[in-house]
Each structure stands twice: as C-alpha cells, then as structure tokens.
mmCIF file of C-alpha atoms and ligand atoms in Angstrom:
data_model
loop_
_atom_site.group_PDB
_atom_site.id
_atom_site.type_symbol
_atom_site.label_atom_id
_atom_site.label_comp_id
_atom_site.label_asym_id
_atom_site.label_seq_id
_atom_site.Cartn_x
_atom_site.Cartn_y
_atom_site.Cartn_z
ATOM 1 C CA MET A 25 11.039 -18.437 8.577
ATOM 2 C CA GLN A 26 14.491 -17.238 7.563
ATOM 3 C CA TYR A 27 14.864 -14.681 4.764
ATOM 4 C CA ASP A 28 17.818 -12.731 3.442
ATOM 5 C CA LYS A 29 17.557 -8.992 3.859
ATOM 6 C CA CYS A 30 18.542 -6.697 0.982
ATOM 7 C CA ASP A 31 19.926 -3.262 1.625
ATOM 8 C CA ALA A 32 17.002 -0.969 0.769
ATOM 9 C CA LYS A 33 19.228 2.029 0.173
ATOM 10 C CA SER A 34 21.600 0.386 -2.258
ATOM 11 C CA ASP A 35 19.258 -2.074 -3.856
ATOM 12 C CA SER A 36 16.062 -0.252 -4.736
ATOM 13 C CA ARG A 37 15.249 2.255 -7.437
ATOM 14 C CA SER A 38 13.427 4.744 -5.251
ATOM 15 C CA ALA A 39 14.153 4.074 -1.585
ATOM 16 C CA ALA A 40 11.926 7.076 -0.866
ATOM 17 C CA HIS A 41 11.208 7.102 2.832
ATOM 18 C CA ILE A 42 8.218 8.673 4.536
ATOM 19 C CA ASN A 43 9.020 11.814 6.500
ATOM 20 C CA ASP A 44 8.897 12.037 10.320
ATOM 21 C CA TYR A 45 5.562 13.841 10.196
ATOM 22 C CA GLN A 46 4.034 10.925 8.264
ATOM 23 C CA LYS A 47 5.572 8.299 10.539
ATOM 24 C CA SER A 48 4.100 9.963 13.605
ATOM 25 C CA ILE A 49 0.550 9.733 12.241
ATOM 26 C CA TYR A 50 0.623 6.368 10.410
ATOM 27 C CA GLU A 51 1.069 4.352 13.576
ATOM 28 C CA ASP A 52 -2.154 5.769 15.056
ATOM 29 C CA VAL A 53 -4.052 5.434 11.789
ATOM 30 C CA GLU A 54 -3.027 1.793 11.464
ATOM 31 C CA LYS A 55 -3.937 1.059 15.087
ATOM 32 C CA ASN A 56 -7.412 2.556 14.630
ATOM 33 C CA MET A 57 -8.079 0.898 11.267
ATOM 34 C CA ALA A 58 -6.671 -2.610 11.890
ATOM 35 C CA ASP A 59 -9.889 -4.324 13.015
ATOM 36 C CA ARG A 60 -11.976 -2.583 10.363
ATOM 37 C CA LEU A 61 -9.588 -3.744 7.626
ATOM 38 C CA VAL A 62 -9.631 -7.326 8.922
ATOM 39 C CA ALA A 63 -13.446 -7.209 8.881
ATOM 40 C CA ARG A 64 -13.388 -5.966 5.282
ATOM 41 C CA TYR A 65 -11.028 -8.753 4.214
ATOM 42 C CA SER A 66 -12.769 -11.478 6.215
ATOM 43 C CA GLU A 67 -14.901 -12.757 3.322
ATOM 44 C CA ALA A 68 -11.750 -13.300 1.229
ATOM 45 C CA MET A 69 -9.801 -14.736 4.178
ATOM 46 C CA GLU A 70 -12.414 -17.152 5.520
ATOM 47 C CA PRO A 71 -11.694 -19.967 2.966
ATOM 48 C CA LEU A 72 -7.975 -19.770 3.856
ATOM 49 C CA LYS A 73 -8.760 -20.961 7.375
ATOM 50 C CA ARG A 74 -9.286 -24.421 5.871
ATOM 51 C CA LYS A 75 -5.683 -24.504 4.588
ATOM 52 C CA GLY A 76 -4.184 -24.960 8.048
ATOM 53 C CA LYS A 77 -1.198 -22.842 9.007
ATOM 54 C CA ILE A 78 -0.732 -20.190 6.327
ATOM 55 C CA LYS A 79 1.997 -17.687 5.406
ATOM 56 C CA ILE A 80 1.133 -14.003 5.109
ATOM 57 C CA LEU A 81 3.092 -11.005 3.827
ATOM 58 C CA ASP A 82 2.096 -7.447 4.757
ATOM 59 C CA ILE A 83 3.861 -4.952 2.476
ATOM 60 C CA GLY A 84 4.291 -1.540 4.116
ATOM 61 C CA GLY A 85 2.921 -3.061 7.307
ATOM 62 C CA ALA A 86 4.165 -0.112 9.376
ATOM 63 C CA SER A 87 3.809 -0.560 13.136
ATOM 64 C CA GLY A 88 2.320 -4.074 12.887
ATOM 65 C CA PHE A 89 -1.119 -3.473 14.419
ATOM 66 C CA PHE A 90 -2.839 -4.924 11.339
ATOM 67 C CA SER A 91 -0.610 -8.015 11.492
ATOM 68 C CA LYS A 92 -1.481 -8.472 15.151
ATOM 69 C CA ALA A 93 -5.175 -8.362 14.248
ATOM 70 C CA LEU A 94 -4.539 -10.922 11.465
ATOM 71 C CA HIS A 95 -2.754 -13.184 13.888
ATOM 72 C CA LYS A 96 -5.818 -13.120 16.129
ATOM 73 C CA TYR A 97 -8.110 -13.818 13.140
ATOM 74 C CA PHE A 98 -6.132 -16.953 12.187
ATOM 75 C CA SER A 99 -5.508 -18.032 15.785
ATOM 76 C CA GLU A 100 -7.183 -21.447 15.376
ATOM 77 C CA ASN A 101 -4.706 -22.933 12.874
ATOM 78 C CA GLY A 102 -2.005 -20.332 13.289
ATOM 79 C CA CYS A 103 -0.137 -18.301 10.688
ATOM 80 C CA GLU A 104 3.320 -16.922 10.035
ATOM 81 C CA ILE A 105 3.345 -13.229 9.161
ATOM 82 C CA VAL A 106 6.134 -11.187 7.608
ATOM 83 C CA VAL A 107 5.928 -7.395 7.620
ATOM 84 C CA ILE A 108 8.219 -5.568 5.221
ATOM 85 C CA ASP A 109 8.554 -1.812 5.590
ATOM 86 C CA ASN A 110 11.468 0.486 4.772
ATOM 87 C CA THR A 111 10.829 2.474 7.960
ATOM 88 C CA ARG A 112 11.414 0.901 11.353
ATOM 89 C CA TYR A 113 8.709 1.492 13.990
ATOM 90 C CA ASP A 114 9.173 1.413 17.785
ATOM 91 C CA THR A 115 6.501 -1.309 18.109
ATOM 92 C CA TRP A 116 8.602 -3.846 16.187
ATOM 93 C CA ASP A 117 10.613 -4.873 19.252
ATOM 94 C CA GLU A 118 7.435 -5.501 21.210
ATOM 95 C CA PHE A 119 5.405 -7.279 18.467
ATOM 96 C CA GLY A 120 8.204 -9.166 16.714
ATOM 97 C CA GLY A 121 8.836 -12.828 17.454
ATOM 98 C CA GLU A 122 8.062 -16.289 16.157
ATOM 99 C CA THR A 123 4.768 -15.407 14.497
ATOM 100 C CA ILE A 124 5.352 -11.840 13.278
ATOM 101 C CA LYS A 125 8.682 -11.113 11.638
ATOM 102 C CA PHE A 126 9.619 -7.544 10.714
ATOM 103 C CA ILE A 127 11.992 -6.834 7.850
ATOM 104 C CA GLU A 128 13.323 -3.311 7.326
ATOM 105 C CA ASP A 129 13.670 -3.232 3.568
ATOM 106 C CA SER A 130 11.985 -1.893 0.464
ATOM 107 C CA ALA A 131 8.962 -3.478 -1.195
ATOM 108 C CA GLU A 132 10.997 -3.321 -4.404
ATOM 109 C CA ASN A 133 13.114 -6.171 -3.088
ATOM 110 C CA ILE A 134 10.445 -8.744 -2.252
ATOM 111 C CA GLY A 135 11.285 -10.834 -5.327
ATOM 112 C CA LYS A 136 14.888 -11.082 -4.093
ATOM 113 C CA ILE A 137 14.087 -11.696 -0.431
ATOM 114 C CA PHE A 138 11.390 -14.369 -0.749
ATOM 115 C CA PRO A 139 11.371 -17.526 -2.888
ATOM 116 C CA GLU A 140 8.633 -17.959 -5.498
ATOM 117 C CA ASN A 141 5.288 -19.392 -4.298
ATOM 118 C CA THR A 142 5.914 -18.583 -0.634
ATOM 119 C CA PHE A 143 2.772 -16.802 0.571
ATOM 120 C CA ASP A 144 -0.910 -17.746 0.796
ATOM 121 C CA LEU A 145 -2.013 -14.200 1.420
ATOM 122 C CA ILE A 146 -0.382 -10.856 0.599
ATOM 123 C CA PHE A 147 -1.590 -7.441 1.742
ATOM 124 C CA ALA A 148 -0.602 -3.996 0.524
ATOM 125 C CA ASN A 149 -2.618 -1.518 2.543
ATOM 126 C CA ARG A 150 -2.147 2.103 1.496
ATOM 127 C CA VAL A 151 1.495 1.559 0.588
ATOM 128 C CA PHE A 152 1.651 1.573 -3.217
ATOM 129 C CA HIS A 153 1.136 5.330 -3.488
ATOM 130 C CA HIS A 154 4.346 5.727 -1.456
ATOM 131 C CA LEU A 155 6.495 3.669 -3.827
ATOM 132 C CA VAL A 156 7.691 6.681 -5.760
ATOM 133 C CA THR A 157 10.907 7.065 -7.706
ATOM 134 C CA ALA A 158 12.846 10.308 -7.982
ATOM 135 C CA THR A 159 12.983 9.886 -11.748
ATOM 136 C CA GLY A 160 9.489 10.963 -12.675
ATOM 137 C CA TRP A 161 5.867 9.880 -12.675
ATOM 138 C CA LYS A 162 6.127 7.409 -15.577
ATOM 139 C CA ASP A 163 9.021 5.673 -13.883
ATOM 140 C CA THR A 164 7.035 5.557 -10.647
ATOM 141 C CA VAL A 165 4.107 3.851 -12.403
ATOM 142 C CA ARG A 166 6.602 1.364 -13.885
ATOM 143 C CA ASN A 167 8.040 0.790 -10.411
ATOM 144 C CA ILE A 168 4.593 0.072 -8.956
ATOM 145 C CA THR A 169 3.844 -2.312 -11.830
ATOM 146 C CA ASP A 170 7.135 -4.110 -11.286
ATOM 147 C CA ILE A 171 6.363 -4.622 -7.590
ATOM 148 C CA VAL A 172 2.918 -6.074 -8.405
ATOM 149 C CA LYS A 173 4.744 -8.510 -10.742
ATOM 150 C CA GLN A 174 7.020 -9.491 -7.873
ATOM 151 C CA VAL A 175 3.943 -10.006 -5.659
ATOM 152 C CA SER A 176 2.575 -12.391 -8.276
ATOM 153 C CA LYS A 177 5.809 -14.407 -8.138
ATOM 154 C CA VAL A 178 6.035 -14.794 -4.363
ATOM 155 C CA LEU A 179 2.299 -15.561 -4.025
ATOM 156 C CA LYS A 180 1.219 -19.201 -4.289
ATOM 157 C CA GLY A 181 -0.912 -20.242 -7.284
ATOM 158 C CA ASP A 182 -4.081 -20.377 -5.154
ATOM 159 C CA GLY A 183 -3.085 -17.347 -3.069
ATOM 160 C CA VAL A 184 -4.984 -14.116 -2.521
ATOM 161 C CA PHE A 185 -3.601 -10.584 -3.029
ATOM 162 C CA CYS A 186 -5.421 -7.767 -1.227
ATOM 163 C CA VAL A 187 -4.745 -4.133 -2.088
ATOM 164 C CA THR A 188 -6.265 -1.141 -0.364
ATOM 165 C CA GLU A 189 -5.433 2.141 -2.076
ATOM 166 C CA HIS A 190 -6.663 5.665 -2.600
ATOM 167 C CA CYS A 191 -7.701 6.172 -6.233
ATOM 168 C CA CYS A 192 -7.691 9.422 -8.185
ATOM 169 C CA ASP A 193 -9.385 9.599 -11.580
ATOM 170 C CA GLY A 194 -8.452 12.609 -13.675
ATOM 171 C CA ILE A 195 -10.357 15.212 -15.627
ATOM 172 C CA LEU A 196 -9.870 14.982 -19.430
ATOM 173 C CA PHE A 197 -7.217 12.273 -19.188
ATOM 174 C CA ASP A 198 -7.727 9.428 -16.743
ATOM 175 C CA ALA A 199 -4.095 9.562 -15.524
ATOM 176 C CA SER A 200 -3.820 13.357 -15.344
ATOM 177 C CA ALA A 201 -4.644 13.706 -11.618
ATOM 178 C CA SER A 202 -2.125 10.995 -10.757
ATOM 179 C CA ALA A 203 0.640 12.749 -12.735
ATOM 180 C CA VAL A 204 -0.108 16.233 -11.383
ATOM 181 C CA ILE A 205 -0.312 15.121 -7.726
ATOM 182 C CA TYR A 206 2.978 13.221 -8.079
ATOM 183 C CA THR A 207 4.680 16.218 -9.686
ATOM 184 C CA LEU A 208 3.554 18.691 -7.029
ATOM 185 C CA THR A 209 4.143 16.507 -3.972
ATOM 186 C CA SER A 210 7.574 15.314 -5.104
ATOM 187 C CA CYS A 211 8.823 18.888 -5.495
ATOM 188 C CA LYS A 212 11.787 19.258 -3.143
ATOM 189 C CA LEU A 213 11.812 23.075 -2.866
ATOM 190 C CA PRO A 214 11.358 23.706 0.891
ATOM 191 C CA LEU A 215 8.941 26.614 0.409
ATOM 192 C CA LEU A 216 6.662 24.646 -1.931
ATOM 193 C CA ALA A 217 6.871 21.568 0.303
ATOM 194 C CA ARG A 218 5.735 23.718 3.242
ATOM 195 C CA ILE A 219 2.831 25.132 1.235
ATOM 196 C CA PHE A 220 1.694 21.688 0.045
ATOM 197 C CA ARG A 221 1.909 20.312 3.564
ATOM 198 C CA ARG A 222 -0.345 23.167 4.669
ATOM 199 C CA ILE A 223 -2.952 22.074 2.130
ATOM 200 C CA GLU A 224 -3.011 18.516 3.475
ATOM 201 C CA ALA A 225 -0.229 16.924 1.377
ATOM 202 C CA LYS A 226 1.426 14.760 4.034
ATOM 203 C CA SER A 227 3.962 13.533 1.472
ATOM 204 C CA ALA A 228 5.080 17.007 0.432
ATOM 205 C CA GLY A 229 8.757 16.930 -0.474
ATOM 206 C CA VAL A 230 8.778 13.123 -0.751
ATOM 207 C CA GLY A 231 6.070 12.472 -3.334
ATOM 208 C CA VAL A 232 2.931 10.430 -3.584
ATOM 209 C CA CYS A 233 1.425 8.590 -6.572
ATOM 210 C CA TYR A 234 -2.307 7.865 -6.474
ATOM 211 C CA LEU A 235 -3.290 5.837 -9.505
ATOM 212 C CA SER A 236 -6.728 5.965 -11.087
ATOM 213 C CA LYS A 237 -8.991 2.959 -10.700
ATOM 214 C CA LYS A 238 -8.635 2.243 -14.419
ATOM 215 C CA MET A 239 -4.821 2.251 -14.093
ATOM 216 C CA TRP A 240 -5.107 -0.245 -11.237
ATOM 217 C CA MET A 241 -7.288 -2.539 -13.332
ATOM 218 C CA THR A 242 -4.695 -2.463 -16.136
ATOM 219 C CA ILE A 243 -1.764 -3.166 -13.807
ATOM 220 C CA ILE A 244 -3.588 -6.024 -12.096
ATOM 221 C CA ASP A 245 -4.439 -7.589 -15.451
ATOM 222 C CA ASN A 246 -0.914 -7.101 -16.891
ATOM 223 C CA CYS A 247 0.662 -8.699 -13.824
ATOM 224 C CA GLY A 248 -1.289 -11.940 -14.135
ATOM 225 C CA PHE A 249 -4.098 -11.275 -11.655
ATOM 226 C CA MET A 250 -7.860 -11.158 -11.989
ATOM 227 C CA VAL A 251 -10.137 -9.142 -9.758
ATOM 228 C CA ASP A 252 -12.248 -11.232 -7.401
ATOM 229 C CA LYS A 253 -14.010 -8.405 -5.566
ATOM 230 C CA ILE A 254 -13.875 -4.614 -5.220
ATOM 231 C CA TYR A 255 -14.997 -2.418 -2.331
ATOM 232 C CA GLU A 256 -15.410 1.121 -3.589
ATOM 233 C CA GLY A 257 -14.117 2.849 -0.444
ATOM 234 C CA HIS A 258 -15.419 6.265 0.501
ATOM 235 C CA LYS A 259 -15.418 9.805 -0.867
ATOM 236 C CA ILE A 260 -13.757 12.629 0.993
ATOM 237 C CA SER A 261 -16.306 15.338 1.516
ATOM 238 C CA TRP A 262 -14.831 18.497 0.010
ATOM 239 C CA ASN A 263 -16.436 21.867 0.455
ATOM 240 C CA PHE A 264 -17.238 23.984 -2.602
ATOM 241 C CA MET A 265 -13.868 25.785 -2.530
ATOM 242 C CA LYS A 266 -11.859 22.565 -2.351
ATOM 243 C CA ARG A 267 -13.868 21.036 -5.169
ATOM 244 C CA ILE A 268 -12.991 23.993 -7.382
ATOM 245 C CA VAL A 269 -9.313 24.097 -6.357
ATOM 246 C CA TYR A 270 -8.709 20.333 -6.543
ATOM 247 C CA GLY A 271 -10.631 20.054 -9.790
ATOM 248 C CA ALA A 272 -8.911 22.980 -11.508
ATOM 249 C CA LEU A 273 -5.440 22.633 -10.026
ATOM 250 C CA LEU A 274 -5.028 18.897 -9.553
ATOM 251 C CA PHE A 275 -7.293 17.718 -12.394
ATOM 252 C CA ILE A 276 -9.194 15.430 -10.007
ATOM 253 C CA ARG A 277 -12.552 14.209 -11.273
ATOM 254 C CA ARG A 278 -13.110 11.474 -8.721
ATOM 255 C CA HIS A 279 -11.158 10.678 -5.554
ATOM 256 C CA ARG A 280 -11.973 7.656 -3.408
ATOM 257 C CA MET A 281 -10.187 6.660 -0.210
ATOM 258 C CA ASP A 282 -9.457 3.073 0.810
ATOM 259 C CA VAL A 283 -10.657 1.299 -2.302
ATOM 260 C CA THR A 284 -10.071 -2.416 -1.733
ATOM 261 C CA ILE A 285 -9.298 -4.787 -4.592
ATOM 262 C CA ILE A 286 -9.140 -8.517 -3.896
ATOM 263 C CA CYS A 287 -7.150 -10.362 -6.560
ATOM 264 C CA LYS A 288 -6.470 -13.963 -7.461
ATOM 265 C CA LYS A 289 -3.946 -15.303 -9.936
ATOM 266 C CA LYS A 290 -5.141 -16.049 -13.440
ATOM 267 C CA ARG A 291 -4.924 -19.770 -14.137
HETATM 268 C C1 LIG B 309 0.299 5.037 4.832
HETATM 269 S S1 LIG B 309 1.370 3.902 5.618
HETATM 270 C C2 LIG B 309 0.309 2.491 5.629
HETATM 271 C C3 LIG B 309 0.494 1.655 6.853
HETATM 272 C C4 LIG B 309 -0.458 0.476 6.976
HETATM 273 N N1 LIG B 309 -0.240 -0.508 5.939
HETATM 274 C C5 LIG B 309 -1.888 0.954 6.979
HETATM 275 O O1 LIG B 309 -2.645 0.623 6.060
HETATM 276 O O2 LIG B 309 -2.276 1.661 7.908
HETATM 277 C C6 LIG B 309 2.544 3.478 4.374
HETATM 278 C C7 LIG B 309 3.677 2.621 4.873
HETATM 279 O O3 LIG B 309 4.437 2.214 3.730
HETATM 280 C C8 LIG B 309 5.805 2.263 4.076
HETATM 281 N N2 LIG B 309 6.630 2.382 2.865
HETATM 282 C C9 LIG B 309 6.836 3.481 2.111
HETATM 283 N N3 LIG B 309 7.694 3.199 1.099
HETATM 284 C C10 LIG B 309 8.027 1.889 1.231
HETATM 285 C C11 LIG B 309 8.878 1.007 0.506
HETATM 286 N N4 LIG B 309 9.551 1.407 -0.576
HETATM 287 N N5 LIG B 309 8.972 -0.262 0.926
HETATM 288 C C12 LIG B 309 8.298 -0.703 2.008
HETATM 289 N N6 LIG B 309 7.487 0.094 2.741
HETATM 290 C C13 LIG B 309 7.344 1.360 2.361
HETATM 291 C C14 LIG B 309 5.913 3.468 4.994
HETATM 292 O O4 LIG B 309 7.083 3.403 5.767
HETATM 293 C C15 LIG B 309 4.625 3.340 5.813
HETATM 294 O O5 LIG B 309 4.833 2.597 6.978
#
C-alpha cells in the first residue's frame, strides 16, 4: 500500500497534538485494552473474515498494539492495516512493516491521503474527542463531523465503521457538558491548565471534546451511516463530592466511558 502523506501542521484546521503527559499514558492504556477491544468488535468483524484479505484503517491508532491484535485476529486470510496518528510513538519502528503501516499525519487529512472506497473496516478508538480546533467548540464539532464524512468516503460501500468514544450528556441542554468541558480544558493559561490537570483533565491546555450520545447519533446519520449496534460502555463511579462538582460545574448529567457504536453505510 502506497499513500501520499500530507503535512499535518500545514494542512489541518486544528493540528492539536496530545501533550507529553498524555502520550506517556496512552501507550500503556492501548496495550492493556487491545484484546478487550478486539473481543468487543469480534461480532462485527467475524463476517469480514469471509471477504479474504481486507484493508483496515485505525484512526488515532497510537502505539499500534490494537492493530497488532487485529492482525492476529485476521491471521487466516491476512489483512493490511494503516494506522494514522499525528503523534509518532517509539513502537512504530518495531511494529511497522508490510502488514502494519504507520502514517504520522492528522485524521483531518484522510480524505486527501486515501482514495475513495479503500477500506473494509475503519476504527476510531477514543480519538474523536481529541480532534479539537483552536477556534471554538462549534468549530470543533464541525471538524469532527467533517472527519466522519471523510471516513464515509474512504470506506467501501459494504464496509464497517467502529467508533469507541466517551459520551457526556448535559444537564438542561444536551450539548452543554460537551461545550463546557471543551471550554475549560482548552484554556491555555498555565495556572488553570495545572489546576484542571490536578482534577483529572489529562487534556488540560490542549482541549478535549466529548460529545453527547444524541450528538453522535445525529452526526452518524448526517454523514450517511446507520447504527448497526451500540455497546453502552461503563459509568465512572464518582463519589458524592464529584457528582456535585461535575454536575454543577461541568453540567454533566450522564457520562459513559468507552461507548462503542458500530456503523454501516446507508444504501
Ligand atoms: C486516547 S489516545 C487513543 C489511542 C488508541 N486508539 C486507544 O484506543 O487506546 C488518542 C490518540 O489520538 C491521537 N490523535 C490526537 N489528535 C489526532 C489527530 N488530529 N489526528 C490523528 N491522531 C490524533 C493521539 O496522538 C493519540 O495517540
């Protein structure tokens, strides 16, 4: 597989990169979760084994542990996997080769890098909430929507799109938690960034955009997909204090981690 690389810095609207603190933990998280994620996706992936050698794209595939687990899952007929991530990980030299190709570029460029109808299977595991722009929450939601549209283009007609995301539903207005969390975490003032990092915001100073489940359903529908299956993920257990603070300060009504949405293209 030969693809042209775009320059993420000059050719994407956000080009927000994770900070060093995040990079140091994501590799371990991905390593520990890879087999569990493959098991969760296996029902959707099983029919693809009958297609022979398939092409897979993992957006925000980080260190590549998930792709390695996928490669094992499809070992009978083989598969070609492309990982695109705008941060380079040390593992890429070791894992990269004929079957797993790593591209250091932004997800915003996938429509330029890959021809239409290229992939049988596309994953976006816990990456969309990182695709933030510096120009505000609304623009970030537009950016995410635009990338899902690009996914629809590079996915084959009978392909499968698998998203795993954290979802935040707001109090009063469904999108309020999403907007408030983005606004606070994208604040660049060093003192505030330090405070938010203290209260568990790993993206403090960079920004993070958790959409509500309803927003995801709208985006998926508007981008030409239909939902095949949803796994509701899990709740974070907050103590009484956190429930009060997160509810009152962040407008969070419902927060679920690792919600998985399996999508197919509308026909
Ligand atoms: C939370 S990690 C998820 C890693 C892995 N997919 C998993 O589920 O464990 C998010 C990844 O998205 C990548 N990322 C952030 N912004 C990106 C962008 N604009 N384009 C491509 N990758 C991006 C980060 O570098 C990071 O590796």
